[in-house]
Tab-separated table of C-alpha atoms and ligand atoms in Angstrom:
chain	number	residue	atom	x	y	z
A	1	UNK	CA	32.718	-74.370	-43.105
A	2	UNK	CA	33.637	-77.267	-45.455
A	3	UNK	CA	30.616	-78.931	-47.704
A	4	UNK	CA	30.910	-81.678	-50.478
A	5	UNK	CA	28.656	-81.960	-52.590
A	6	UNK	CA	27.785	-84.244	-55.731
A	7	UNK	CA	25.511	-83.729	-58.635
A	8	UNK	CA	22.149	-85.475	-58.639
A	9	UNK	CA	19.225	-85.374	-61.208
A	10	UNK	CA	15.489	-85.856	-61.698
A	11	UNK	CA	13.711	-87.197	-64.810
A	12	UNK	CA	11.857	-84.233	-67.269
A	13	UNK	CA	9.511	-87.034	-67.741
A	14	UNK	CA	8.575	-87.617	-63.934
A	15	UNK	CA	8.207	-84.101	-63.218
A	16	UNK	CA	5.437	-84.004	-66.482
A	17	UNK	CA	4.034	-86.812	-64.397
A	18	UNK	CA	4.097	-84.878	-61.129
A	19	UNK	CA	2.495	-81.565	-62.707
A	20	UNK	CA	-0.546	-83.912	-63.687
A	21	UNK	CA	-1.232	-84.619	-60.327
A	22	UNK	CA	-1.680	-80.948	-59.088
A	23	UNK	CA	-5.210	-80.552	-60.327
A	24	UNK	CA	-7.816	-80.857	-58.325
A	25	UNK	CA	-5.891	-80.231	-54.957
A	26	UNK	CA	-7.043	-78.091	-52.060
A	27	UNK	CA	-4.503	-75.673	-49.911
A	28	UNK	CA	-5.237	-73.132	-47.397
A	29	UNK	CA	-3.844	-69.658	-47.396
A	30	UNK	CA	-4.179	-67.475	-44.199
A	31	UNK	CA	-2.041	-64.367	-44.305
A	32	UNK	CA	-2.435	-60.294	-45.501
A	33	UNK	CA	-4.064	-60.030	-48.513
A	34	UNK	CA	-3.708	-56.814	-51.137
A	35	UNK	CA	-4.611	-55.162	-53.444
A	36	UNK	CA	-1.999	-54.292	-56.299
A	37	UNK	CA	-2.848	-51.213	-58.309
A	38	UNK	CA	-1.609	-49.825	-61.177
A	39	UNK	CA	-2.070	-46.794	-62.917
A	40	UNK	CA	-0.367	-45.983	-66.245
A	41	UNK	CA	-0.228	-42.797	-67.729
A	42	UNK	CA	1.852	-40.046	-69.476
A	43	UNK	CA	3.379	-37.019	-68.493
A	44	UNK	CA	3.231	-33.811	-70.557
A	45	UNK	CA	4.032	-31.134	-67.960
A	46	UNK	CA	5.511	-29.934	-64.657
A	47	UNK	CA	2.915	-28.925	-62.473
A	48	UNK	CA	2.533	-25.021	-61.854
A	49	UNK	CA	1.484	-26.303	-58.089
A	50	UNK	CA	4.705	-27.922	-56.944
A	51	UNK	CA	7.804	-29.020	-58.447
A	52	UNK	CA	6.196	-32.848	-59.711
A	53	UNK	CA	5.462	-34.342	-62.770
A	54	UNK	CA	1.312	-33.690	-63.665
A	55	UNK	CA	0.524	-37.893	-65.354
A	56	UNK	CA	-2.471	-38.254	-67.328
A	57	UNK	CA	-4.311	-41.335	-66.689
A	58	UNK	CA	-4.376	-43.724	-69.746
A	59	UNK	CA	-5.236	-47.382	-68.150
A	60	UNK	CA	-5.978	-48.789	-64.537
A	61	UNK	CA	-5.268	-52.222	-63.669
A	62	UNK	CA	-5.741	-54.511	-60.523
A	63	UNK	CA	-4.348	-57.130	-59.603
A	64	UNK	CA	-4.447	-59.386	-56.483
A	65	UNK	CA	-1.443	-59.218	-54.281
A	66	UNK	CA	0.395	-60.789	-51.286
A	67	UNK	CA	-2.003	-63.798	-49.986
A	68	UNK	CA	-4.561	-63.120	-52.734
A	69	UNK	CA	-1.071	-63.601	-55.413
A	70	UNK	CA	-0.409	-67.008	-53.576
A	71	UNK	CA	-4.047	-67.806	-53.981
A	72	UNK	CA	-4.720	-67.080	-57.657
A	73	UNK	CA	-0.978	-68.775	-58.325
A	74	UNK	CA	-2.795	-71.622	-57.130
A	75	UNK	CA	-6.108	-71.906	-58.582
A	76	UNK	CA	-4.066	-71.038	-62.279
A	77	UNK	CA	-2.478	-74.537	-61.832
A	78	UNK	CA	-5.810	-76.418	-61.257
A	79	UNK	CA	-5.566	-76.604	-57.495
A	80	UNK	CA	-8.518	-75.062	-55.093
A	81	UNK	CA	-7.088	-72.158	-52.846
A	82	UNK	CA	-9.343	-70.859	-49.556
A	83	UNK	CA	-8.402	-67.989	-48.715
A	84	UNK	CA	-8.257	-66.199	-45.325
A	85	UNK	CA	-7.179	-62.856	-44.635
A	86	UNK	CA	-8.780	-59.403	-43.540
A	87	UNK	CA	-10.407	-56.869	-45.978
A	88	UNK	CA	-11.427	-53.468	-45.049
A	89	UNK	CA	-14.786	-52.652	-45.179
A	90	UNK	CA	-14.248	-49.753	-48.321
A	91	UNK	CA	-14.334	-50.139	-51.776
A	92	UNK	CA	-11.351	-51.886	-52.846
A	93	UNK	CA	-12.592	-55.191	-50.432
A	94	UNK	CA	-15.304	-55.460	-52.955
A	95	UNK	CA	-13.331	-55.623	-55.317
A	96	UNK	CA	-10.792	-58.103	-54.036
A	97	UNK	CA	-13.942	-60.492	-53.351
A	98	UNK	CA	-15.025	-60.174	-57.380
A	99	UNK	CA	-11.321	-60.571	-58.337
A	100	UNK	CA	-11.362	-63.613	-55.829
A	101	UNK	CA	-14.794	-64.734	-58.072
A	102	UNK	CA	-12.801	-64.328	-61.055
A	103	UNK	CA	-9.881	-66.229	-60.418
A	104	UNK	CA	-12.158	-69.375	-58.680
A	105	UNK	CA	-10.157	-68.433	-55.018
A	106	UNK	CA	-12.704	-69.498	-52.147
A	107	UNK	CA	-13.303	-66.624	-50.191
A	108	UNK	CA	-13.249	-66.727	-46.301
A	109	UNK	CA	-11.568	-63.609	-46.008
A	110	UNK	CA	-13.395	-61.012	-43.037
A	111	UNK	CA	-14.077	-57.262	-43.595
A	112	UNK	CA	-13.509	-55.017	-40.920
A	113	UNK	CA	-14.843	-51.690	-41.438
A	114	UNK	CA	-12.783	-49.791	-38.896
A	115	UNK	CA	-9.479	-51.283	-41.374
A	116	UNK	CA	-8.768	-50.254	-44.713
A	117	UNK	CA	-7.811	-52.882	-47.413
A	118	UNK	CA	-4.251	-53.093	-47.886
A	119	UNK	CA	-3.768	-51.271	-51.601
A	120	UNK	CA	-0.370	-50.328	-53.033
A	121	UNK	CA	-0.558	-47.936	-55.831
A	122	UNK	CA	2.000	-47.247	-58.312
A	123	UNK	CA	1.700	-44.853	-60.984
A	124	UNK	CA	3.848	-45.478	-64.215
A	125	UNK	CA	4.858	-43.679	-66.788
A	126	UNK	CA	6.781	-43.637	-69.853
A	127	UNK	CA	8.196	-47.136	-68.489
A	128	UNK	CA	8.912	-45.502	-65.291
A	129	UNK	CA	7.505	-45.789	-61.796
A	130	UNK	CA	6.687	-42.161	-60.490
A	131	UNK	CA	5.444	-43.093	-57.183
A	132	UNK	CA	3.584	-45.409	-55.303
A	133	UNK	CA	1.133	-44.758	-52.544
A	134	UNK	CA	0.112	-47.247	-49.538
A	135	UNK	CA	-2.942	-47.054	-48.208
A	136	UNK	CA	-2.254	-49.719	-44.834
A	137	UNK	CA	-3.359	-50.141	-41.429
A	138	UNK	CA	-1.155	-51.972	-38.981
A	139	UNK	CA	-3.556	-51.854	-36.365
A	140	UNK	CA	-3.737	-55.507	-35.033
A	141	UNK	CA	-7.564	-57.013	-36.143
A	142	UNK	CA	-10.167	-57.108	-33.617
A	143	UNK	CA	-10.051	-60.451	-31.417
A	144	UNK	CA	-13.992	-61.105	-32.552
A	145	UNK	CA	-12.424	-60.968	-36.124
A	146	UNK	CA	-9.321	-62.976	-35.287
A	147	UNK	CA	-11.166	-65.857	-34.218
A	148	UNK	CA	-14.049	-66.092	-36.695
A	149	UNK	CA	-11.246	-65.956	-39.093
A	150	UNK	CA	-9.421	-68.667	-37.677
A	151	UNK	CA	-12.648	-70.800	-37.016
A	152	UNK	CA	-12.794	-70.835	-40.854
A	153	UNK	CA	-9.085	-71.824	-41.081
A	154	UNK	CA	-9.884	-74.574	-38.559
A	155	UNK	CA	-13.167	-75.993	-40.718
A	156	UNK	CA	-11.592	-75.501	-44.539
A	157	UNK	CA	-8.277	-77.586	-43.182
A	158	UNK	CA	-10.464	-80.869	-42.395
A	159	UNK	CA	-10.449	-81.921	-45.813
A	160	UNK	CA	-6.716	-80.684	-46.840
A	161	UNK	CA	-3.043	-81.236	-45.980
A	162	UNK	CA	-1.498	-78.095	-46.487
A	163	UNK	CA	-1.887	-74.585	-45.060
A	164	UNK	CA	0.151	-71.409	-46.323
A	165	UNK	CA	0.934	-68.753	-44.187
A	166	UNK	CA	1.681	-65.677	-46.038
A	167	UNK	CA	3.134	-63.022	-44.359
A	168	UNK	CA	3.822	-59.677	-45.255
A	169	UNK	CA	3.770	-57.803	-41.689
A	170	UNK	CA	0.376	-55.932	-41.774
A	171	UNK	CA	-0.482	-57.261	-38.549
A	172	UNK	CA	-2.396	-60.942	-38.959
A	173	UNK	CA	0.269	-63.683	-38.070
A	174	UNK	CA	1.667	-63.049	-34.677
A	175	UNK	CA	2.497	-65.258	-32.043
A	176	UNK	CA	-0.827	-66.430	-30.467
A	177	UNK	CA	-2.219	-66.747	-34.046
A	178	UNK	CA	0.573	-69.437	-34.956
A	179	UNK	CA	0.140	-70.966	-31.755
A	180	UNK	CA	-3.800	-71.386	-32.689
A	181	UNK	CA	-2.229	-72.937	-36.148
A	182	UNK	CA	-0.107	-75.253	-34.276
A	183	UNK	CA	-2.911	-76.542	-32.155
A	184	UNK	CA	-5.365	-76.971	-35.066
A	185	UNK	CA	-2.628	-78.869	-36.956
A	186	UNK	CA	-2.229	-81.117	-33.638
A	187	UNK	CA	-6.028	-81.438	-33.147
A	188	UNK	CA	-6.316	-82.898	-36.997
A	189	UNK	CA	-7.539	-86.283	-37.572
A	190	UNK	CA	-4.793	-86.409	-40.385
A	191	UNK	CA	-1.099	-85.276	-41.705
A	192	UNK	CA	-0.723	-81.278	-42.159
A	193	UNK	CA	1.621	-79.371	-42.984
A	194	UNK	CA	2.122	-75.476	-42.177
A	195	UNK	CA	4.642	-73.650	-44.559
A	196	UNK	CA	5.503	-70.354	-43.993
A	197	UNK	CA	6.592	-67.098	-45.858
A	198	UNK	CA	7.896	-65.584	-43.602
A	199	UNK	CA	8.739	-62.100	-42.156
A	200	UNK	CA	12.107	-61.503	-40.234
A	201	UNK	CA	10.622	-59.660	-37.379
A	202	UNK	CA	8.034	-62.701	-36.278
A	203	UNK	CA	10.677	-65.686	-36.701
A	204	UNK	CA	9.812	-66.482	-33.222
A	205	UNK	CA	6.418	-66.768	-33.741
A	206	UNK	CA	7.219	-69.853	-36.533
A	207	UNK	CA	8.699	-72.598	-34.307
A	208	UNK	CA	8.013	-75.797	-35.157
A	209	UNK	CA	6.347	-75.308	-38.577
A	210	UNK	CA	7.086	-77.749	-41.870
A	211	UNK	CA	8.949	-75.617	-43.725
A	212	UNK	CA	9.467	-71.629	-44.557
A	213	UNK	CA	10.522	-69.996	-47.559
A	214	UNK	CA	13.254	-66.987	-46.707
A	215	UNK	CA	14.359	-64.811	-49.498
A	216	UNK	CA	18.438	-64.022	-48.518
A	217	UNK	CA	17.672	-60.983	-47.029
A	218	UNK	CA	14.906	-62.588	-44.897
A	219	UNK	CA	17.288	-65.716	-43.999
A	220	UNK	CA	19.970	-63.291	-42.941
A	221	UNK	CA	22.635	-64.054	-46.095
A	222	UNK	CA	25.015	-60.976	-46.456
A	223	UNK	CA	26.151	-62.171	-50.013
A	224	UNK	CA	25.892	-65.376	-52.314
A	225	UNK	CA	28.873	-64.918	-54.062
A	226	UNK	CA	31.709	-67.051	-53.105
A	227	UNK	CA	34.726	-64.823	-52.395
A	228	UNK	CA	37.077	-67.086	-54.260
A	229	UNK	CA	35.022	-67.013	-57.460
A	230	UNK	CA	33.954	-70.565	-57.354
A	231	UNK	CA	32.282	-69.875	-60.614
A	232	UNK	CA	29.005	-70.982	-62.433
A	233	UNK	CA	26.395	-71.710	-59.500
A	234	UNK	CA	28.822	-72.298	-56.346
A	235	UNK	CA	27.229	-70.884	-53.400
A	236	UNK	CA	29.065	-68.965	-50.791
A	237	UNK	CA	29.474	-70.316	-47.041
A	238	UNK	CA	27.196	-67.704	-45.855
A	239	UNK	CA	24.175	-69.018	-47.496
A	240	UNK	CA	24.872	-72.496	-45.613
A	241	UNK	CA	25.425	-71.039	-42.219
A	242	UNK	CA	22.380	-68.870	-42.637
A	243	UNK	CA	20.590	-72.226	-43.388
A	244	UNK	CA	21.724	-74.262	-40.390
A	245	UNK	CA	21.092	-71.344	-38.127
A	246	UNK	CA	17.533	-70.871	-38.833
A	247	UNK	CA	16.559	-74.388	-38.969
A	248	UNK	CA	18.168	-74.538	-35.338
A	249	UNK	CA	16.905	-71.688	-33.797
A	250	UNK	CA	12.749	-72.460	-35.700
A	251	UNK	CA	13.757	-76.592	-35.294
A	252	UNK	CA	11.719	-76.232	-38.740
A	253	UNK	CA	11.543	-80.340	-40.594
A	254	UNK	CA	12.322	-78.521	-43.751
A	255	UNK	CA	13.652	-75.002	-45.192
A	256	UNK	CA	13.746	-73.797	-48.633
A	257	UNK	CA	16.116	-70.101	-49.388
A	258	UNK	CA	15.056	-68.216	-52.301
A	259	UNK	CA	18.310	-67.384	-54.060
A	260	UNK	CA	16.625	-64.934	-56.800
A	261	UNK	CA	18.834	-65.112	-59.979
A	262	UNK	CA	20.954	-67.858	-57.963
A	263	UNK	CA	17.605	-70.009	-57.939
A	264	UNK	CA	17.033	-72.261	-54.701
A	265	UNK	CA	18.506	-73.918	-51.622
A	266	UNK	CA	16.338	-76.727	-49.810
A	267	UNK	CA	17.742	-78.075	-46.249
A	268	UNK	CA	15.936	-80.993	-45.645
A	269	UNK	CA	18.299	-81.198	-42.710
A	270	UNK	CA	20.760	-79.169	-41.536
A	271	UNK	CA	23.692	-81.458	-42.762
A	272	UNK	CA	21.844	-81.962	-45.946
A	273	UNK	CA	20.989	-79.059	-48.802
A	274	UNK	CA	20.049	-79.448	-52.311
A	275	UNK	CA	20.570	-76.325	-54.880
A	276	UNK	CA	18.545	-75.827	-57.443
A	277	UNK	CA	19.803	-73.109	-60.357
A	278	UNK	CA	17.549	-70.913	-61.463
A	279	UNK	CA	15.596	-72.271	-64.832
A	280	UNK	CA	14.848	-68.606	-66.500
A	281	UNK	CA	15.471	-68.234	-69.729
A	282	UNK	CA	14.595	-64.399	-69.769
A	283	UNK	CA	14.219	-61.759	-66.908
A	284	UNK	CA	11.600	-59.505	-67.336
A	285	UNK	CA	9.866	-58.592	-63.879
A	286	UNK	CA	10.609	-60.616	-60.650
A	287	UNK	CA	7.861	-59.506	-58.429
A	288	UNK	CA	5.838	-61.953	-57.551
A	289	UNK	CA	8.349	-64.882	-58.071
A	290	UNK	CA	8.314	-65.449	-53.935
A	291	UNK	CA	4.065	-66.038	-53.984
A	292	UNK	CA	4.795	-68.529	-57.076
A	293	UNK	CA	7.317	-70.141	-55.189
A	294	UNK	CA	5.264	-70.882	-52.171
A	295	UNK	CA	1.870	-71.620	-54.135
A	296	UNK	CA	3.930	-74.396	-56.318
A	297	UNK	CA	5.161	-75.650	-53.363
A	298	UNK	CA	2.234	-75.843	-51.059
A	299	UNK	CA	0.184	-77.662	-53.980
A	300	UNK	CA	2.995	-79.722	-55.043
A	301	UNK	CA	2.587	-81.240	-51.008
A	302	UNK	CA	-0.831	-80.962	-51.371
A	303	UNK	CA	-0.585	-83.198	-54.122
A	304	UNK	CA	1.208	-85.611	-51.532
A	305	UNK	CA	4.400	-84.944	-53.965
A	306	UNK	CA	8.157	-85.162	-52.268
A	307	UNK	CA	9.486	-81.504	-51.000
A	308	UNK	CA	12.073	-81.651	-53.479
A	309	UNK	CA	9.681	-81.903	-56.246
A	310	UNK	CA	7.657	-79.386	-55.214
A	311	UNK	CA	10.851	-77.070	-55.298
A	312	UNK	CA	11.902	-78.334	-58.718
A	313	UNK	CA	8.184	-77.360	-60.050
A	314	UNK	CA	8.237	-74.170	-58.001
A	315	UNK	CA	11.716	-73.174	-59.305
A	316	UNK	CA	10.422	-74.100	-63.403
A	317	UNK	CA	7.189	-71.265	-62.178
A	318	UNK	CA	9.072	-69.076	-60.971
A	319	UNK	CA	11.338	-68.900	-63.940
A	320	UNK	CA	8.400	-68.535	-65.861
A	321	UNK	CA	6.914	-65.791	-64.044
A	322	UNK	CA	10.148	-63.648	-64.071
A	323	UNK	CA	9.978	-63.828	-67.791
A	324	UNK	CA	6.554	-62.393	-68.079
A	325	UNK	CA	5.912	-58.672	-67.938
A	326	UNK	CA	2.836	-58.029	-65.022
A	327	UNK	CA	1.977	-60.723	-62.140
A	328	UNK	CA	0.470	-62.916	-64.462
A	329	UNK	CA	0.163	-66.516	-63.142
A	330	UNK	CA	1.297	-69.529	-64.550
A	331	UNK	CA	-0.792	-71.941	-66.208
A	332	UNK	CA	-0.051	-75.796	-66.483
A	333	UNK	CA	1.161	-75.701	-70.066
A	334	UNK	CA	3.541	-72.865	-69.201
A	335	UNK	CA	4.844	-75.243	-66.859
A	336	UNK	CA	4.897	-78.510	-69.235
A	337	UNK	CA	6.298	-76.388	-71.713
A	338	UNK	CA	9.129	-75.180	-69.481
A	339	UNK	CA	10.294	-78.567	-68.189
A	340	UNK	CA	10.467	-79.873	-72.061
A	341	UNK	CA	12.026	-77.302	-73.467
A	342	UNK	CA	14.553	-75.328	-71.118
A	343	UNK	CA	17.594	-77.104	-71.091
A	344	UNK	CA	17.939	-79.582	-67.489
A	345	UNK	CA	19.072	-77.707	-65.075
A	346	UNK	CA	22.128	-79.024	-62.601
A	347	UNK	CA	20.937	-79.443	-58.776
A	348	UNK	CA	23.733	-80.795	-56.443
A	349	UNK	CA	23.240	-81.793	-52.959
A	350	UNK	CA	25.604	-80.936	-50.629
A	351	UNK	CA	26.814	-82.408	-47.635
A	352	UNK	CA	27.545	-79.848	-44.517
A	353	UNK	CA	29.044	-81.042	-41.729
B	1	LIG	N1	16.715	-62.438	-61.460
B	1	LIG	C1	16.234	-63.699	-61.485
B	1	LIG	N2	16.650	-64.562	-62.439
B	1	LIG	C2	16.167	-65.801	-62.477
B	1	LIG	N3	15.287	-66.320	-61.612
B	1	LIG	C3	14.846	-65.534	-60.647
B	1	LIG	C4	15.296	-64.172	-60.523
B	1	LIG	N4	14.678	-63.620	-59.463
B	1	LIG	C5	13.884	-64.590	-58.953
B	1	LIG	N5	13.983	-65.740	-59.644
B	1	LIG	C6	13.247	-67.002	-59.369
B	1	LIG	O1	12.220	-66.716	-58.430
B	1	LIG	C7	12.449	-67.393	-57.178
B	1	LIG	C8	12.062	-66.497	-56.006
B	1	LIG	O2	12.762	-65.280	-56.109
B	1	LIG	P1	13.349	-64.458	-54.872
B	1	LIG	O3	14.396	-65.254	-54.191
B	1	LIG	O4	13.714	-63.134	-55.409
B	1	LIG	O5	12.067	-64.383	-53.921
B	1	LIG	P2	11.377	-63.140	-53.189
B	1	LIG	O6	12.411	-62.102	-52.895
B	1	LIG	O7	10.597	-63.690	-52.075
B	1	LIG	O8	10.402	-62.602	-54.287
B	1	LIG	P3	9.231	-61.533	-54.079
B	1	LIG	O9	9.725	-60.321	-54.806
B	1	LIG	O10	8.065	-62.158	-54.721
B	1	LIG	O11	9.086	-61.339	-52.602
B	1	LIG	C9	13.918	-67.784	-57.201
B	1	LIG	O12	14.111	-68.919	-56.387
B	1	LIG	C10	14.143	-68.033	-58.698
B	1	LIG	O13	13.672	-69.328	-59.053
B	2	LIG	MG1	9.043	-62.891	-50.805
């Protein structure tokens, strides 16, 4: 496949202008919300039990992850997140609702006491991740729950644009669930949009929605790297036929691939793609960088901002996040300081026939 492309560019100075304007907006987030845990410790010993590593427990942290990472990504930047998602009815759903409290996220999530709250725990020590431990259900929520949940969805998206779907496979978004989305976007008075992260195995289930947010793996790219070198940021031909595939086989308006280090490719058509080089100046920790990505976004639309500034803003928080150590969010003067500072990056928009 042959593409041209030709450089384009974007004022610093409009994009301070555009992260003014995020304040103050609402967006929706339905999907499967966790809890992150960490525990740190040190090890001192082999266990006389079994041959493991015995870690004494220094420090515990929590953090809020999957839907509830979207969510606080959101509320950092000045924008109001409602949140929808199941908890189970056990301890670590009470405390997701106080870290939703904390972090300003409105909280229309459901517990379901036959469920347990999604919880990954990893233990760490001496830098090093020992194990982690899932505690996960992916028993599909009770219909009763399912449509009180979506009920909520359906009141909280009368006064906003934009809904986020989030998902990470526990069992929420399914088929008839995005077909409920699709006919509360149609039965809205006004414009909304649905963007999705998505999951591979439920690509069916997506049809028709705004825009989704693959990583490569999840968009189906074997490799990014051009086979003849191509150099600098050149993109391979896989990356492009991944694109066009998906957006024909969802017939999605828009579609946005997560490149990681490579940055970002946006199809607003499939005969049109902009790339958009990463903007990290240091690499620390890149988990996390897919919920900024989408939260950005979703509030960047929300904020009745062009797509492609969105991803520009998205791309400048992600970079930021990848150069923190822990999931911390990013705050609005992270981003103003970013888009002053780092040098302007070089998006080109390509032309595939
Ligand atoms: N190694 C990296 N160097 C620079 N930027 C990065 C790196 N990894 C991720 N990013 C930034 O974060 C964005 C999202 O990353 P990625 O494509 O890895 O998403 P993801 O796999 O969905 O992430 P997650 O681990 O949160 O699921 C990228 O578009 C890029 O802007
Ligand atoms: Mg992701």
């Amino acid at each position: 496949m042959n593409s041209s492309f030709e450089n384009t560019s974007y004022k610093p100075e409009d994009l301070l202008a555009s992260i003014d304007k995020l304040a103050g907006n609402t967006v929706v987030i339905i999907g499967d919300v966790m809890l992150d845990e960490y525990i740190f410790g040190a090890v001192e010993r082999i266990s006389p039990e079994a041959p493991v590593p015995v870690v004494r427990i220094e420090n515990e942290e929590y953090r809020l992850g999957g839907a509830g990472n979207v969510a606080k990504n959101i509320t950092a930047l000045g924008g109001r997140a409602s949140l929808f998602g199941f908890l189970g009815g056990d301890g670590s759903g009470e405390r997701m609702r106080e870290m939703f409290r904390e972090h300003g996220i409105e909280d229309g999530c459901i517990q379901e006491c036959e469920r347990p709250t999604t919880r990954k725990t990893r233990v760490i020590a001496q830098q090093q991740q020992i194990v982690r431990i899932d505690r996960e259900s992916a028993c599909v929520p009770s219909a009763d729950g399912m449509n009180n949940l979506l009920h909520g969805v359906g009141e909280a998206l009368e006064k906003c644009r934009v809904l986020i779907v989030s998902d990470y496979g526990k069992g929420l978004v399914s088929g008839p669930v995005m077909d409920r989305l699709r006919r509360i976007r149609e039965s809205m008075p006004h414009e909304l949009l649905i963007i999705v992260d998505p999951k591979p195995e439920n690509y069916p289930a997506y049809r028709g929605v705004d825009l989704l947010t693959p990583n490569t793996k999840e968009a189906g790219v074997e490799s990014t790297v051009r086979l003849d070198g191509g150099g600098g940021d050149s993109l391979s031909k896989d990356v492009f036929a991944a694109g066009q595939r998906l957006m024909g086989e969802l017939e999605s308006r828009e579609l946005l691939i997560t490149l990681g280090a490579k940055g970002m490719l946006l199809f607003r058509s499939p005969h049109q793609a902009v790339h958009i080089p990463t903007a990290a100046r240091k690499v620390y920790d890149v988990t996390g960088a897919g919920d900024t990505v989408i939260a950005v976004l979703g509030l960047s639309l929300a904020a009745g901002l062009e797509s492609l500034t969105g991803c520009l803003l998205a791309n400048y928080a992600a970079g930021v996040v990848v150069g923190q150590i822990g999931a911390t969010a990013v705050l609005p003067e992270h981003l103003r300081e970013a888009v002053v500072s780092w040098p302007e990056i070089n998006i080109r928009q390509y032309l595939i026939p």
